[in-house]
Short mmCIF file of C-alpha atoms in Angstrom, two decimals:
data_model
loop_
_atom_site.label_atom_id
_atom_site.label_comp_id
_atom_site.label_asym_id
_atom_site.label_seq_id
_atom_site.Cartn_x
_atom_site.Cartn_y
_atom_site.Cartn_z
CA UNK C 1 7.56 19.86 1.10
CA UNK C 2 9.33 22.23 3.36
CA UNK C 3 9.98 19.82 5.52
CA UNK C 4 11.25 17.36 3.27
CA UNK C 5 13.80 19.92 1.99
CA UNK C 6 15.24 20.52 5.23
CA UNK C 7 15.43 16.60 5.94
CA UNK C 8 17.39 16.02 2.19
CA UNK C 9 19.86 19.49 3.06
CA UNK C 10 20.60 17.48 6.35
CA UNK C 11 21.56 14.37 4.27
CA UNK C 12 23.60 15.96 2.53
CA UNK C 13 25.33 18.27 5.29
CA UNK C 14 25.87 14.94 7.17
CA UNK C 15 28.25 13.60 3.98
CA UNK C 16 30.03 16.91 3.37
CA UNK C 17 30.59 16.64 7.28
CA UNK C 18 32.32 13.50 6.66
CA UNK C 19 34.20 14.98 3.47
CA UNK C 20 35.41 18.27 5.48
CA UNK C 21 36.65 15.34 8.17
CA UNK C 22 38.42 13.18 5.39
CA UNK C 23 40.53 16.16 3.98
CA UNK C 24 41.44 17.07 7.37
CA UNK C 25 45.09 17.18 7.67
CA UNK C 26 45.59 15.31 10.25
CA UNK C 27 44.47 12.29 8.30
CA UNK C 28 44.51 13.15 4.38
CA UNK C 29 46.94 10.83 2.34
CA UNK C 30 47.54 11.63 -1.22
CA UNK C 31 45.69 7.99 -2.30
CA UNK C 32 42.44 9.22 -1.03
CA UNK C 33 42.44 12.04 -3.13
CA UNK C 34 40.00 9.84 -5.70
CA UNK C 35 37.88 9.28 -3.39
CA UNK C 36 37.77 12.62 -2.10
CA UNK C 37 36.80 14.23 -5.74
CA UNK C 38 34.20 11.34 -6.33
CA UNK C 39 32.75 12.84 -2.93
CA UNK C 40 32.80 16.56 -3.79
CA UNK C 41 31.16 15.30 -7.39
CA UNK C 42 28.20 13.59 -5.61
CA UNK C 43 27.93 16.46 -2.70
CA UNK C 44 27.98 19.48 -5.86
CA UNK C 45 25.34 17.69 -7.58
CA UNK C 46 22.76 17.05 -4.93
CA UNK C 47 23.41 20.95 -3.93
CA UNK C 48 22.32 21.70 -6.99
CA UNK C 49 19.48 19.71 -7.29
CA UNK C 50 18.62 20.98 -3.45
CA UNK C 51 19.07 24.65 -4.66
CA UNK C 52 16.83 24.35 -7.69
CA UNK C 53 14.27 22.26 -5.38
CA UNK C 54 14.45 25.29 -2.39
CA UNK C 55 14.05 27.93 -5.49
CA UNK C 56 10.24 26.43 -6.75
CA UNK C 57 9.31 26.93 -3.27
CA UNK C 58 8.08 30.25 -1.88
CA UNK C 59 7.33 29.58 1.75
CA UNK C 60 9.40 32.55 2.91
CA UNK C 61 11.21 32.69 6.32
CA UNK C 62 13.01 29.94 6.91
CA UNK C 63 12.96 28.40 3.35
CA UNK C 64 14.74 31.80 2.34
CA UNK C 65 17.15 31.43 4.49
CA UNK C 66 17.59 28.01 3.55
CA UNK C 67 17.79 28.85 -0.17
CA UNK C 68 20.66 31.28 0.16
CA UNK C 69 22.87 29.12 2.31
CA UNK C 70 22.36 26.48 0.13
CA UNK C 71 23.66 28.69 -2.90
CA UNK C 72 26.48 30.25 -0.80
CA UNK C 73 27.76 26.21 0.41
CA UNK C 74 27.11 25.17 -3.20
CA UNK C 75 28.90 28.44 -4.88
CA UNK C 76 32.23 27.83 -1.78
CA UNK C 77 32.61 24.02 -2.74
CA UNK C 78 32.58 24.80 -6.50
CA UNK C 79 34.86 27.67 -6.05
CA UNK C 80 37.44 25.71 -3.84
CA UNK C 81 37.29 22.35 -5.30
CA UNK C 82 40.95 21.89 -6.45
CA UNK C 83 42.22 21.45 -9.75
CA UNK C 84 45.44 19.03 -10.50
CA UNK C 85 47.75 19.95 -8.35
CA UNK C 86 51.23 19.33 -7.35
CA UNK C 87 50.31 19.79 -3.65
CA UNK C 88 46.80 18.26 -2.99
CA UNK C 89 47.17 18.40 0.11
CA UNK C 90 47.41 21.80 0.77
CA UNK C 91 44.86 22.35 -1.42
CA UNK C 92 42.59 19.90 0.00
CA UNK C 93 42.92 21.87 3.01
CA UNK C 94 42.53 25.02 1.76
CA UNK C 95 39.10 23.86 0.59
CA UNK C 96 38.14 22.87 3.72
CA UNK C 97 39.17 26.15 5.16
CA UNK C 98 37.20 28.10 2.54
CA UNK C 99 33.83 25.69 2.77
CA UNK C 100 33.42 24.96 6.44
CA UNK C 101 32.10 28.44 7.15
CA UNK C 102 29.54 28.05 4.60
CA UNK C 103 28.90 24.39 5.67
CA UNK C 104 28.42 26.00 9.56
CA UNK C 105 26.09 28.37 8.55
CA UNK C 106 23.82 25.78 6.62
CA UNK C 107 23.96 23.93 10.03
CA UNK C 108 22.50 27.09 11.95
CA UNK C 109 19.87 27.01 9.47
CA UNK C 110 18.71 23.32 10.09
CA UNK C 111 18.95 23.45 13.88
CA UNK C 112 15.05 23.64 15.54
CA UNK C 113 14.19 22.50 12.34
CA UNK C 114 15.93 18.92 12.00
CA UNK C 115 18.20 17.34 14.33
CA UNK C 116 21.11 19.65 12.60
CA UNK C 117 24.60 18.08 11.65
CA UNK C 118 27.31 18.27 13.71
CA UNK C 119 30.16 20.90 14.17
CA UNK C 120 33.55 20.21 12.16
CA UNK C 121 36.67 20.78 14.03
CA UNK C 122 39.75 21.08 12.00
CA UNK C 123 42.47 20.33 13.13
CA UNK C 124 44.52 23.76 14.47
CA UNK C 125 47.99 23.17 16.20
CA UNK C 126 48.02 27.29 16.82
CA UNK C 127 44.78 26.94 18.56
CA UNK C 128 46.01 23.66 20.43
CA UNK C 129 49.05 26.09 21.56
CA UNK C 130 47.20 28.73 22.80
CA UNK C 131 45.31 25.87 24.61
CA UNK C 132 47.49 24.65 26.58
CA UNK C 133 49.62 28.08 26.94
CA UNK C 134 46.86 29.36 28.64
CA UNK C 135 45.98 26.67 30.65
CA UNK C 136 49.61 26.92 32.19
CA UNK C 137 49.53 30.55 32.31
CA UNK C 138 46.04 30.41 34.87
CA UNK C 139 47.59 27.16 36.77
CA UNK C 140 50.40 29.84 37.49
CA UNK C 141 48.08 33.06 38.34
CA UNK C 142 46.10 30.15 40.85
CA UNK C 143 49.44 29.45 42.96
CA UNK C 144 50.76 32.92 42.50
CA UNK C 145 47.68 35.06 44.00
CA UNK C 146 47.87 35.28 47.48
CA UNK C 147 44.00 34.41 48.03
CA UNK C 148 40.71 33.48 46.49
CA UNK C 149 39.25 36.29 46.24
CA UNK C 150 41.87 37.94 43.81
CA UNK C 151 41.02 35.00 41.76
CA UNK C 152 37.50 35.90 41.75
CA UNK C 153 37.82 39.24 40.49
CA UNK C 154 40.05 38.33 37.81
CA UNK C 155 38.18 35.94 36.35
CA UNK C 156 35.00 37.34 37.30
CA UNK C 157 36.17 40.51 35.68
CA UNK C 158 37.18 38.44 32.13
CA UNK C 159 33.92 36.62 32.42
CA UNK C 160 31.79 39.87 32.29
CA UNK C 161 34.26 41.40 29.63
CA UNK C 162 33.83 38.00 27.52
CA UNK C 163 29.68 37.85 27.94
CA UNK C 164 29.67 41.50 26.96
CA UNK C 165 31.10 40.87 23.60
CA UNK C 166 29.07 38.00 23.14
CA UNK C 167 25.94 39.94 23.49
CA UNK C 168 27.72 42.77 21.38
CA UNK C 169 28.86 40.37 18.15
CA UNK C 170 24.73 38.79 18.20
CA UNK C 171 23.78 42.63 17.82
CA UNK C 172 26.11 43.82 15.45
CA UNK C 173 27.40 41.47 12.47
CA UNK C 174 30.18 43.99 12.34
CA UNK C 175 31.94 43.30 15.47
CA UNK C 176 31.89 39.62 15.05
CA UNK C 177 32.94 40.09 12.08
CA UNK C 178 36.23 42.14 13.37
CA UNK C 179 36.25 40.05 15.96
CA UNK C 180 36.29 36.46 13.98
CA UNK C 181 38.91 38.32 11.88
CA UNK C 182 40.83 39.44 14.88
CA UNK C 183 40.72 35.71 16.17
CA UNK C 184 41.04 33.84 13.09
CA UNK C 185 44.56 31.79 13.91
CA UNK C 186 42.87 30.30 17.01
CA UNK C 187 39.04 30.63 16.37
CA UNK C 188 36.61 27.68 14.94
CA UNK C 189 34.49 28.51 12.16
CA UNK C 190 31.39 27.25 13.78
CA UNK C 191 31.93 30.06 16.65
CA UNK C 192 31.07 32.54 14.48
CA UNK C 193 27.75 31.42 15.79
CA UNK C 194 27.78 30.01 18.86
CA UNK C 195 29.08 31.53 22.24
CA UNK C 196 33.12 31.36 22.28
CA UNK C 197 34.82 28.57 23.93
CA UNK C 198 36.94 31.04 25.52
CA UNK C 199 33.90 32.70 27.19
CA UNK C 200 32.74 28.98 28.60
CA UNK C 201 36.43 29.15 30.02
CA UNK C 202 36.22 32.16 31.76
CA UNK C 203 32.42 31.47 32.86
CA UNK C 204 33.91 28.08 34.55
CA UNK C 205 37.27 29.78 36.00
CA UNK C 206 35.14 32.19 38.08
CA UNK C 207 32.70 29.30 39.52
CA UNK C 208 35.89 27.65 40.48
CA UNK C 209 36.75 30.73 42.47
CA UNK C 210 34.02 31.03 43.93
CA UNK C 211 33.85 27.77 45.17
CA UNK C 212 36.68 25.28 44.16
CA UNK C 213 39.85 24.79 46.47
CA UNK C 214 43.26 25.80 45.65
CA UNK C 215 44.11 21.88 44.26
CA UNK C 216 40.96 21.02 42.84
CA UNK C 217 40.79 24.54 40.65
CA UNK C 218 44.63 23.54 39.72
CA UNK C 219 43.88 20.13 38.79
CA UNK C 220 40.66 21.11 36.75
CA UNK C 221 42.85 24.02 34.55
CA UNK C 222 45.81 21.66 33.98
CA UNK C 223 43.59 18.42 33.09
CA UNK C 224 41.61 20.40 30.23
CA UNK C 225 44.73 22.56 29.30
CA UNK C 226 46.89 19.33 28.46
CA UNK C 227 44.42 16.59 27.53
CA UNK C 228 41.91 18.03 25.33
CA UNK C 229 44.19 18.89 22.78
CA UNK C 230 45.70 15.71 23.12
CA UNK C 231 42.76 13.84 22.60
CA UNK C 232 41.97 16.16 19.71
CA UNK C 233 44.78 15.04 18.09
CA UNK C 234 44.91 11.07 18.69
CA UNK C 235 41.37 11.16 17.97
CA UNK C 236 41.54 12.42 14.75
CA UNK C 237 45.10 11.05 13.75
CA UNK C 238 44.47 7.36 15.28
CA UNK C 239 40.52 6.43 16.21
CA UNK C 240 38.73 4.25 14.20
CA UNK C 241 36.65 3.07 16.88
CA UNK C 242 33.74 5.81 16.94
CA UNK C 243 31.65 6.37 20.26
CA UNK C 244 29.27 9.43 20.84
CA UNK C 245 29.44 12.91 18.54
CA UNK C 246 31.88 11.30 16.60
CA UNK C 247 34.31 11.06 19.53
CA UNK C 248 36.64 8.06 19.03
CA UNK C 249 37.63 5.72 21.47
CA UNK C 250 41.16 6.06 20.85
CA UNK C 251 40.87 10.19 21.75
CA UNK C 252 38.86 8.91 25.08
CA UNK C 253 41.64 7.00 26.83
CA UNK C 254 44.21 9.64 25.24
CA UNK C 255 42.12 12.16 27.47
CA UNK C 256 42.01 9.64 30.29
CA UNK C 257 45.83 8.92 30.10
CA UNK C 258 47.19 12.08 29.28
CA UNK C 259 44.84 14.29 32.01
CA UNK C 260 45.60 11.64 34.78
CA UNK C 261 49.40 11.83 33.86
CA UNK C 262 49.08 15.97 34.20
CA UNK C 263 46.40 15.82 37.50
CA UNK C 264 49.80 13.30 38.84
CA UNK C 265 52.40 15.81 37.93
CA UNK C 266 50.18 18.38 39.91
CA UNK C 267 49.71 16.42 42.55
CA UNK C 268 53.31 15.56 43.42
CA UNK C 269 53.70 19.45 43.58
CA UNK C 270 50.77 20.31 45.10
CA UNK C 271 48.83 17.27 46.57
CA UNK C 272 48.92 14.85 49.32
CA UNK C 273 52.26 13.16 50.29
CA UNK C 274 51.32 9.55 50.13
CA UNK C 275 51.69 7.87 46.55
CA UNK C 276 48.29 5.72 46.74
CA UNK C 277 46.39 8.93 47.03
CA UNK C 278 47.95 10.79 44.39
CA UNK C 279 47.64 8.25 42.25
CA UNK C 280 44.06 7.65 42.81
CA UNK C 281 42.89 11.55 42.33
CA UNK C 282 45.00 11.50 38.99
CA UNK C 283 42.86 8.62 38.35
CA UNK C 284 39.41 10.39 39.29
CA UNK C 285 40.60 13.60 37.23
CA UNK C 286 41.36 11.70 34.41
CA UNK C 287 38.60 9.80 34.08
CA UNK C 288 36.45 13.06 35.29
CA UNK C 289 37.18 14.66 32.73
CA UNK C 290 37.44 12.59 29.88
CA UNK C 291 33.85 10.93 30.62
CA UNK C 292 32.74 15.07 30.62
CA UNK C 293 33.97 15.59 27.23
CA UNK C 294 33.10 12.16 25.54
CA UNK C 295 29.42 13.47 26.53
CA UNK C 296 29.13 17.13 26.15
CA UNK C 297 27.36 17.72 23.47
CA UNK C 298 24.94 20.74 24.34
CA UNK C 299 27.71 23.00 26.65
CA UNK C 300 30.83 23.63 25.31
CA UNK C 301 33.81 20.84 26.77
CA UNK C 302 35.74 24.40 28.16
CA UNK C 303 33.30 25.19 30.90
CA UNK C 304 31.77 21.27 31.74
CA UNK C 305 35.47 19.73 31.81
CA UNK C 306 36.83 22.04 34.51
CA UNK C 307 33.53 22.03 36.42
CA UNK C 308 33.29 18.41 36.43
CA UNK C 309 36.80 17.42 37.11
CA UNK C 310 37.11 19.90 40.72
CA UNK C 311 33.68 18.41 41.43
CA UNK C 312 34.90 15.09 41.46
CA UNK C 313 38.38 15.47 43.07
CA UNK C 314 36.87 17.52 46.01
CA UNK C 315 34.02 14.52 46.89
CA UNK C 316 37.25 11.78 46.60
CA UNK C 317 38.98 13.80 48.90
CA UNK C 318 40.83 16.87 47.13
CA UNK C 319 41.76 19.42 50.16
#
């Protein structure tokens, strides 16, 4: 029976998945709002059959666990479901900012258990600033530091400071707390729980020290710091064509287009003179890197795009 509960909670995770997607704002129109209620009807009422279900069972562990994030998801959708309102939309997105961390947590619980629903990613045009800002701001520390190895000590240096607080926030709930708080503007909810993306950034900046070349380390930052976000965006705005983890089609050759178009703009700086081979490692980073992200699933897209875009402009020929 314990079993079966986790199995129906994952049914139900998977549609209020697809209703935290539908009210994102990058796609909510004020005629969907019907359908959107009908959706948080059906979702409320199968929570509350799920937490009555989860309360006749006393299995401990696990099933406790299960049983209170059940009650906290059910108690965050019934508190932020919106009343008439002149501005749905806002308030269609401030319920999805006040249920996702609840949904999140429910999808810790199910995870080793059942093959757990996937994270939601609102959309987050502070976080897609400080994205690309910062992408820019390391292409510049990578031409302006006179050799590798000052590169490897800064980045080696952020790495360690970044694994630190991960290992600090899984010991005390109080400093991920402060520090979710602290990076709320630009944070997921769903990294409240899982290693930072910025950490995976760091982690992959100091292998490409180590061991990436001058171009292929620039090419790698600039790629992810310009076409993730971009594909992020078209993705959720545009693609109706879906492919793996809910990636779209349309975000895929968005990534392709827009990181070969930044790798090119690179690479007339920085790359080989001739036009034919620019054009073909803007071509290889591009595709690099958007064939990384389409199937990360397990690492984080900060630390495999980077990785896997110097890997492959160094074997086609990247000095």
């Amino acid at each position: 029976m314990t079993h079966a509960l986790h199995v129906e909670t994952k049914l139900i995770s998977e549609e209020l998945c697809a209703l935290l997607r539908q009210v994102d704002p990058s796609v909510f129109v004020f005629q969907d709002e019907p359908e959107v209620r009908a959706r948080v009807d059906r979702v409320a009422s199968r929570l509350r059959e799920l937490v009555v279900a989860a309360e006749r069972e006393d299995a401990g562990g696990r099933l406790d666990r299960l049983r209170e994030r059940l009650g906290a998801l059910l108690a965050a959708v019934e508190r932020a479901t919106p009343t008439r309102t002149p501005s749905p939309k806002a308030a269609w997105i401030a319920f999805q900012r006040e249920v996702q961390p609840a949904y999140e947590s429910l999808a810790l619980t199910l995870r080793g258990v059942v093959a757990a629903p996937p994270s939601v990613r609102p959309t987050n045009h502070a976080r897609s600033l400080w994205h690309v800002g910062s992408g820019l701001a390391v292409l510049g520390l990578v031409q302006l530091l006179p050799e590798r190895g000052w590169l490897a000590a800064l980045s080696g240096a952020f790495a360690a400071a970044a694994w630190s607080l991960e290992i600090a926030r899984r010991v005390s709930e109080r400093v991920n707390e402060r520090l979710m708080r602290l990076f709320r503007l630009v944070a997921h909810p769903h990294e409240r729980y899982r290693v930072n993306s910025s950490t995976w950034y760091m982690t992959a900046l100091f292998l490409l020290a180590l061991f990436g070349t001058r171009l292929s380390q620039s090419l790698a930052i600039v790629v992810l710091a310009v076409a993730d976000p971009a594909a992020a965006y078209i993705g959720r705005r545009f693609g109706r064509t879906r492919l793996l983890e809910n990636r779209s089609l349309e975000g895929t050759l968005a990534f392709f287009v827009v990181g070969g178009l930044s790798a090119f703009a690179v690479l007339g700086a920085l790359g080989p003179a001739s036009l034919s081979s620019r054009l073909f490692l803007a071509a290889v980073a591009g595709l690099a890197g958007a064939a990384t992200e389409l199937f990360s699933s397990r690492l984080d897209d900060n630390f495999t795009i980077p990785v896997a875009v110097a890997t492959a402009v160094t074997l086609a020929g990247a000095g």
